[in-house]
Amino acid sequence: MSDYYLSCCSTADLSKEWFEKRDIKYVCFHFELDGKEYLDDLGVSMPPEKMYRLMTKGASTKTSQVTIGEYEEYFEAMLKEGKDILHLCLSSGISGTYNSASIAKEELQEKYPDRKIYIVDSLAASSGFGLLMDALADKRDAGMGIDELYHWIEENKLNLHHWFFSTDLTFYIKGGRISKTSGFIGSVLSICPLLNVDFEGHLIPREKIRTKRKVIERIVEQMEVNAQEGLNYSGKCFLSHSACIEDARAVAALVESRFPKLNGKVEIFPIGATIGSHTGPGTVALFFWGKKRVD
């Protein structure tokens, strides 16, 4: 049993059972669907497939991060058990939750001066964030202490790669990330934008690719170029998707065929409510360990 807690936000987009199995605590974001409030609690309150179905029918969505007060209550419950905390936040390039967690830490540090509270900006999102947590759990279980683990994640978090594509531009247009004109042209031409997360944790458009078949091939090519040891990559690979499981399975099959030394099968998870409220259905995201992100 470790003398510290590993913790993160529910935006790591893994399953409740996965977090329990790996003994990782999580705090939930919030979202609204047609004005009704829910917790982004890994699909317990609102199954992802239902949320995406309602979005397709026109339901409006709105998200909100964990508040300072919620963080204080969440952290204090762990501190009262006499354990230290290593907590990772959703990328600061996407959300302000890192600042909220840091303020909560400062408040609690005065009350618990003998306890360690490390807050880390993951610069990651969705199941890429989850792949970071998986690596931390492995190292904790191998006996790494909290101080060493904190330094390890700060040194290595930019080695985690995120590549996304979307076959449905509807919610990118609604959210203002793509203009209506560009979105219309893109839909007519079957353009699927390929994006990634840069070294500052922002989601950046990289290429416009025509047809789903070509973008599936291209996203795996990006893994070939960027993965540690190229085609000899022997780490884990996670995928997440928003109501397009067949597309995710097509990417997973291609990854498994190209990377024979992969550590197990590609693990596939649904994109949760917070991230999915902005992407809408039709997004597939690929995550793996690679060379350090520098742009």
CSV table of C-alpha atoms in Angstrom, one decimal:
chain,number,residue,atom,x,y,z
A,1,MET,CA,0.0,0.0,0.0
A,2,SER,CA,1.4,3.4,-1.0
A,3,ASP,CA,1.8,6.3,1.4
A,4,TYR,CA,0.3,8.7,-1.1
A,5,TYR,CA,-2.6,9.1,-3.4
A,6,LEU,CA,-2.5,9.3,-7.2
A,7,SER,CA,-5.3,11.6,-8.4
A,8,CYS,CA,-6.7,13.2,-11.5
A,9,CYS,CA,-9.7,14.8,-13.2
A,10,SER,CA,-12.5,12.7,-14.7
A,11,THR,CA,-11.5,14.2,-18.1
A,12,ALA,CA,-8.9,11.4,-18.3
A,13,ASP,CA,-11.7,9.5,-20.0
A,14,LEU,CA,-11.1,6.0,-18.8
A,15,SER,CA,-13.7,3.8,-17.1
A,16,LYS,CA,-14.8,3.8,-13.4
A,17,GLU,CA,-13.7,0.2,-13.2
A,18,TRP,CA,-10.3,1.1,-14.6
A,19,PHE,CA,-9.7,3.8,-12.0
A,20,GLU,CA,-10.7,1.5,-9.2
A,21,LYS,CA,-8.5,-1.3,-10.4
A,22,ARG,CA,-5.5,1.0,-10.7
A,23,ASP,CA,-6.3,2.6,-7.3
A,24,ILE,CA,-6.5,6.2,-8.7
A,25,LYS,CA,-8.7,8.8,-7.2
A,26,TYR,CA,-10.6,11.2,-9.5
A,27,VAL,CA,-12.6,14.4,-9.2
A,28,CYS,CA,-15.5,15.1,-11.6
A,29,PHE,CA,-16.1,18.0,-14.0
A,30,HIS,CA,-19.6,19.2,-14.6
A,31,PHE,CA,-21.7,19.5,-17.7
A,32,GLU,CA,-25.2,20.6,-18.8
A,33,LEU,CA,-27.4,18.9,-21.4
A,34,ASP,CA,-30.3,21.1,-22.4
A,35,GLY,CA,-30.0,23.0,-19.2
A,36,LYS,CA,-30.0,20.0,-16.9
A,37,GLU,CA,-26.8,19.6,-14.8
A,38,TYR,CA,-24.8,16.4,-14.6
A,39,LEU,CA,-21.5,15.2,-13.2
A,40,ASP,CA,-18.9,14.1,-15.8
A,41,ASP,CA,-18.5,10.9,-13.7
A,42,LEU,CA,-17.2,8.5,-16.4
A,43,GLY,CA,-20.6,7.9,-17.9
A,44,VAL,CA,-22.4,6.8,-14.7
A,45,SER,CA,-24.9,9.7,-14.7
A,46,MET,CA,-25.1,9.9,-18.5
A,47,PRO,CA,-23.9,7.1,-20.7
A,48,PRO,CA,-21.8,8.6,-23.5
A,49,GLU,CA,-23.8,6.9,-26.3
A,50,LYS,CA,-27.0,8.5,-24.9
A,51,MET,CA,-25.3,12.0,-24.7
A,52,TYR,CA,-24.1,11.8,-28.3
A,53,ARG,CA,-27.5,10.6,-29.5
A,54,LEU,CA,-29.2,13.6,-27.8
A,55,MET,CA,-26.5,16.0,-29.2
A,56,THR,CA,-27.2,14.7,-32.7
A,57,LYS,CA,-30.9,15.5,-32.1
A,58,GLY,CA,-30.0,19.1,-31.2
A,59,ALA,CA,-29.5,19.0,-27.5
A,60,SER,CA,-27.2,21.9,-26.3
A,61,THR,CA,-24.2,21.3,-24.0
A,62,LYS,CA,-22.2,23.4,-21.6
A,63,THR,CA,-19.3,22.4,-19.4
A,64,SER,CA,-17.8,23.7,-16.2
A,65,GLN,CA,-14.6,22.8,-14.4
A,66,VAL,CA,-14.0,21.7,-10.8
A,67,THR,CA,-14.2,24.8,-8.5
A,68,ILE,CA,-11.6,25.8,-5.9
A,69,GLY,CA,-14.0,24.9,-3.1
A,70,GLU,CA,-14.6,21.4,-4.6
A,71,TYR,CA,-10.9,20.9,-4.9
A,72,GLU,CA,-10.4,21.8,-1.3
A,73,GLU,CA,-13.1,19.4,-0.1
A,74,TYR,CA,-11.7,16.7,-2.4
A,75,PHE,CA,-8.1,17.1,-1.4
A,76,GLU,CA,-8.9,17.5,2.3
A,77,ALA,CA,-10.7,14.1,2.4
A,78,MET,CA,-7.4,12.4,1.3
A,79,LEU,CA,-5.2,14.6,3.6
A,80,LYS,CA,-7.3,13.6,6.6
A,81,GLU,CA,-6.3,10.0,5.9
A,82,GLY,CA,-2.7,11.0,6.5
A,83,LYS,CA,-1.5,10.6,2.9
A,84,ASP,CA,0.2,12.9,0.5
A,85,ILE,CA,-1.3,13.7,-2.9
A,86,LEU,CA,0.0,13.8,-6.5
A,87,HIS,CA,-2.8,15.2,-8.6
A,88,LEU,CA,-2.8,15.8,-12.4
A,89,CYS,CA,-5.1,18.3,-14.0
A,90,LEU,CA,-6.6,18.5,-17.5
A,91,SER,CA,-4.3,20.6,-19.8
A,92,SER,CA,-4.1,24.3,-19.0
A,93,GLY,CA,-4.3,24.8,-22.8
A,94,ILE,CA,-7.9,23.6,-22.6
A,95,SER,CA,-9.1,24.4,-19.1
A,96,GLY,CA,-8.4,26.7,-16.1
A,97,THR,CA,-8.7,23.8,-13.7
A,98,TYR,CA,-4.9,23.7,-13.0
A,99,ASN,CA,-5.2,27.2,-11.5
A,100,SER,CA,-8.1,26.2,-9.3
A,101,ALA,CA,-6.3,23.1,-8.0
A,102,SER,CA,-3.2,25.1,-7.3
A,103,ILE,CA,-5.1,27.7,-5.3
A,104,ALA,CA,-6.8,24.9,-3.3
A,105,LYS,CA,-3.5,23.4,-2.6
A,106,GLU,CA,-2.1,26.7,-1.2
A,107,GLU,CA,-5.1,27.0,1.1
A,108,LEU,CA,-4.7,23.5,2.4
A,109,GLN,CA,-1.0,23.6,2.7
A,110,GLU,CA,-1.3,26.0,5.6
A,111,LYS,CA,-3.7,23.7,7.4
A,112,TYR,CA,-1.6,20.6,6.7
A,113,PRO,CA,2.0,21.8,6.7
A,114,ASP,CA,3.4,18.2,7.1
A,115,ARG,CA,1.6,16.9,4.0
A,116,LYS,CA,2.9,17.0,0.4
A,117,ILE,CA,0.4,18.1,-2.3
A,118,TYR,CA,1.8,18.1,-5.8
A,119,ILE,CA,-0.3,19.6,-8.6
A,120,VAL,CA,0.7,18.9,-12.2
A,121,ASP,CA,-0.5,20.5,-15.4
A,122,SER,CA,-0.8,17.3,-17.5
A,123,LEU,CA,-0.7,19.2,-20.8
A,124,ALA,CA,-2.9,16.2,-21.8
A,125,ALA,CA,-6.6,15.4,-22.4
A,126,SER,CA,-9.0,12.5,-22.8
A,127,SER,CA,-7.5,9.0,-22.7
A,128,GLY,CA,-4.0,10.5,-23.4
A,129,PHE,CA,-4.4,12.0,-19.9
A,130,GLY,CA,-5.4,8.5,-18.9
A,131,LEU,CA,-2.3,6.9,-20.5
A,132,LEU,CA,-0.2,9.3,-18.3
A,133,MET,CA,-2.1,8.1,-15.2
A,134,ASP,CA,-1.5,4.5,-16.3
A,135,ALA,CA,2.3,5.1,-16.4
A,136,LEU,CA,2.2,6.8,-13.0
A,137,ALA,CA,0.3,3.9,-11.5
A,138,ASP,CA,2.8,1.4,-12.9
A,139,LYS,CA,5.7,3.3,-11.3
A,140,ARG,CA,3.9,3.8,-8.0
A,141,ASP,CA,3.2,0.1,-7.9
A,142,ALA,CA,6.9,-0.6,-8.6
A,143,GLY,CA,7.8,1.3,-5.4
A,144,MET,CA,8.6,4.8,-6.7
A,145,GLY,CA,8.0,7.5,-4.1
A,146,ILE,CA,5.9,10.6,-4.5
A,147,ASP,CA,8.9,13.0,-4.9
A,148,GLU,CA,10.6,10.9,-7.6
A,149,LEU,CA,7.3,10.3,-9.3
A,150,TYR,CA,6.5,14.1,-9.4
A,151,HIS,CA,9.9,14.8,-11.0
A,152,TRP,CA,9.4,11.9,-13.5
A,153,ILE,CA,6.0,13.2,-14.7
A,154,GLU,CA,7.3,16.7,-15.1
A,155,GLU,CA,10.2,15.5,-17.1
A,156,ASN,CA,8.2,13.0,-19.3
A,157,LYS,CA,4.7,14.3,-19.8
A,158,LEU,CA,5.5,16.0,-23.2
A,159,ASN,CA,6.5,12.5,-24.5
A,160,LEU,CA,2.8,11.6,-24.6
A,161,HIS,CA,1.3,12.2,-28.0
A,162,HIS,CA,-2.3,12.9,-28.9
A,163,TRP,CA,-3.6,12.8,-32.5
A,164,PHE,CA,-7.3,13.3,-33.3
A,165,PHE,CA,-9.5,13.3,-36.4
A,166,SER,CA,-13.2,14.0,-36.8
A,167,THR,CA,-15.5,12.9,-39.5
A,168,ASP,CA,-18.3,15.2,-38.3
A,169,LEU,CA,-17.6,19.0,-38.2
A,170,THR,CA,-21.0,20.0,-36.8
A,171,PHE,CA,-19.9,20.7,-33.3
A,172,TYR,CA,-16.6,22.2,-34.3
A,173,ILE,CA,-18.7,24.8,-36.2
A,174,LYS,CA,-21.1,25.3,-33.3
A,175,GLY,CA,-18.2,25.9,-31.0
A,176,GLY,CA,-16.6,28.4,-33.3
A,177,ARG,CA,-13.4,26.4,-33.9
A,178,ILE,CA,-14.3,26.1,-37.6
A,179,SER,CA,-16.2,28.8,-39.6
A,180,LYS,CA,-19.6,28.0,-41.1
A,181,THR,CA,-18.1,28.5,-44.6
A,182,SER,CA,-15.1,26.2,-44.0
A,183,GLY,CA,-17.4,23.7,-42.3
A,184,PHE,CA,-19.8,23.6,-45.2
A,185,ILE,CA,-17.0,23.2,-47.8
A,186,GLY,CA,-15.3,20.6,-45.6
A,187,SER,CA,-18.5,18.6,-45.3
A,188,VAL,CA,-19.2,18.7,-49.0
A,189,LEU,CA,-15.6,17.6,-49.8
A,190,SER,CA,-15.6,14.9,-47.0
A,191,ILE,CA,-12.7,16.7,-45.3
A,192,CYS,CA,-11.6,15.2,-42.0
A,193,PRO,CA,-9.3,17.5,-40.0
A,194,LEU,CA,-6.3,15.9,-38.3
A,195,LEU,CA,-5.3,17.7,-35.1
A,196,ASN,CA,-2.9,17.1,-32.3
A,197,VAL,CA,-2.0,18.6,-28.8
A,198,ASP,CA,1.0,20.8,-28.9
A,199,PHE,CA,3.7,21.3,-26.3
A,200,GLU,CA,1.6,24.0,-24.5
A,201,GLY,CA,-1.4,21.7,-24.3
A,202,HIS,CA,-3.5,23.3,-27.0
A,203,LEU,CA,-5.4,21.4,-29.6
A,204,ILE,CA,-3.9,22.4,-33.0
A,205,PRO,CA,-5.3,21.7,-36.5
A,206,ARG,CA,-2.4,20.1,-38.6
A,207,GLU,CA,-3.9,18.8,-41.8
A,208,LYS,CA,-7.1,18.7,-43.9
A,209,ILE,CA,-7.5,15.2,-45.3
A,210,ARG,CA,-10.2,14.0,-47.7
A,211,THR,CA,-12.1,10.9,-46.8
A,212,LYS,CA,-12.3,8.8,-43.7
A,213,ARG,CA,-10.1,6.0,-45.2
A,214,LYS,CA,-7.2,8.4,-45.8
A,215,VAL,CA,-7.4,10.1,-42.4
A,216,ILE,CA,-7.3,6.7,-40.7
A,217,GLU,CA,-4.2,5.8,-42.6
A,218,ARG,CA,-2.6,9.2,-41.9
A,219,ILE,CA,-3.2,9.1,-38.1
A,220,VAL,CA,-1.3,5.8,-37.9
A,221,GLU,CA,1.4,7.2,-40.1
A,222,GLN,CA,1.9,10.0,-37.5
A,223,MET,CA,2.4,7.3,-34.9
A,224,GLU,CA,5.0,5.6,-37.1
A,225,VAL,CA,6.9,9.0,-37.3
A,226,ASN,CA,6.6,10.0,-33.7
A,227,ALA,CA,6.4,6.8,-31.6
A,228,GLN,CA,9.4,5.8,-29.4
A,229,GLU,CA,11.5,3.4,-31.5
A,230,GLY,CA,9.2,3.9,-34.5
A,231,LEU,CA,7.7,0.6,-35.7
A,232,ASN,CA,9.5,-1.2,-32.8
A,233,TYR,CA,7.3,0.7,-30.3
A,234,SER,CA,6.8,-1.5,-27.3
A,235,GLY,CA,4.7,0.8,-25.1
A,236,LYS,CA,0.9,0.9,-24.6
A,237,CYS,CA,-1.6,2.6,-27.0
A,238,PHE,CA,-4.9,4.0,-26.0
A,239,LEU,CA,-7.8,5.2,-28.2
A,240,SER,CA,-10.9,7.2,-27.4
A,241,HIS,CA,-13.9,7.9,-29.6
A,242,SER,CA,-17.2,9.7,-29.6
A,243,ALA,CA,-19.9,7.4,-30.8
A,244,CYS,CA,-17.9,6.0,-33.7
A,245,ILE,CA,-16.6,2.7,-32.4
A,246,GLU,CA,-16.1,1.2,-35.8
A,247,ASP,CA,-13.8,4.0,-36.8
A,248,ALA,CA,-11.9,3.5,-33.6
A,249,ARG,CA,-11.6,-0.3,-34.2
A,250,ALA,CA,-10.3,0.4,-37.7
A,251,VAL,CA,-7.5,2.6,-36.3
A,252,ALA,CA,-6.8,0.0,-33.6
A,253,ALA,CA,-6.5,-2.8,-36.1
A,254,LEU,CA,-4.1,-0.8,-38.2
A,255,VAL,CA,-1.9,0.1,-35.2
A,256,GLU,CA,-1.8,-3.5,-34.1
A,257,SER,CA,-0.8,-4.6,-37.6
A,258,ARG,CA,1.9,-2.0,-38.0
A,259,PHE,CA,3.4,-2.3,-34.4
A,260,PRO,CA,4.1,-6.0,-33.7
A,261,LYS,CA,5.9,-5.2,-30.4
A,262,LEU,CA,3.0,-3.2,-28.9
A,263,ASN,CA,2.4,-3.8,-25.2
A,264,GLY,CA,-0.9,-5.6,-25.4
A,265,LYS,CA,-3.9,-4.8,-27.5
A,266,VAL,CA,-4.9,-1.2,-28.2
A,267,GLU,CA,-7.4,-0.2,-25.4
A,268,ILE,CA,-10.5,1.7,-26.6
A,269,PHE,CA,-12.5,4.1,-24.4
A,270,PRO,CA,-15.4,6.5,-25.0
A,271,ILE,CA,-14.6,10.2,-25.0
A,272,GLY,CA,-16.3,11.6,-21.9
A,273,ALA,CA,-18.9,14.4,-21.5
A,274,THR,CA,-16.5,17.3,-21.0
A,275,ILE,CA,-14.3,16.7,-24.0
A,276,GLY,CA,-17.2,15.2,-26.0
A,277,SER,CA,-19.4,18.3,-25.4
A,278,HIS,CA,-17.0,20.2,-27.6
A,279,THR,CA,-16.1,17.6,-30.2
A,280,GLY,CA,-19.5,16.0,-30.7
A,281,PRO,CA,-19.8,12.6,-32.2
A,282,GLY,CA,-17.4,11.4,-34.9
A,283,THR,CA,-14.0,12.0,-33.3
A,284,VAL,CA,-11.3,9.4,-32.9
A,285,ALA,CA,-8.2,10.1,-30.8
A,286,LEU,CA,-4.9,8.1,-30.7
A,287,PHE,CA,-2.5,8.2,-27.8
A,288,PHE,CA,1.1,6.8,-27.5
A,289,TRP,CA,4.5,7.5,-26.1
A,290,GLY,CA,7.0,9.2,-28.4
A,291,LYS,CA,9.6,11.9,-29.0
A,292,LYS,CA,9.2,15.0,-26.9
A,293,ARG,CA,6.5,17.5,-28.3
A,294,VAL,CA,8.3,20.7,-29.3
A,295,ASP,CA,5.7,22.6,-31.2
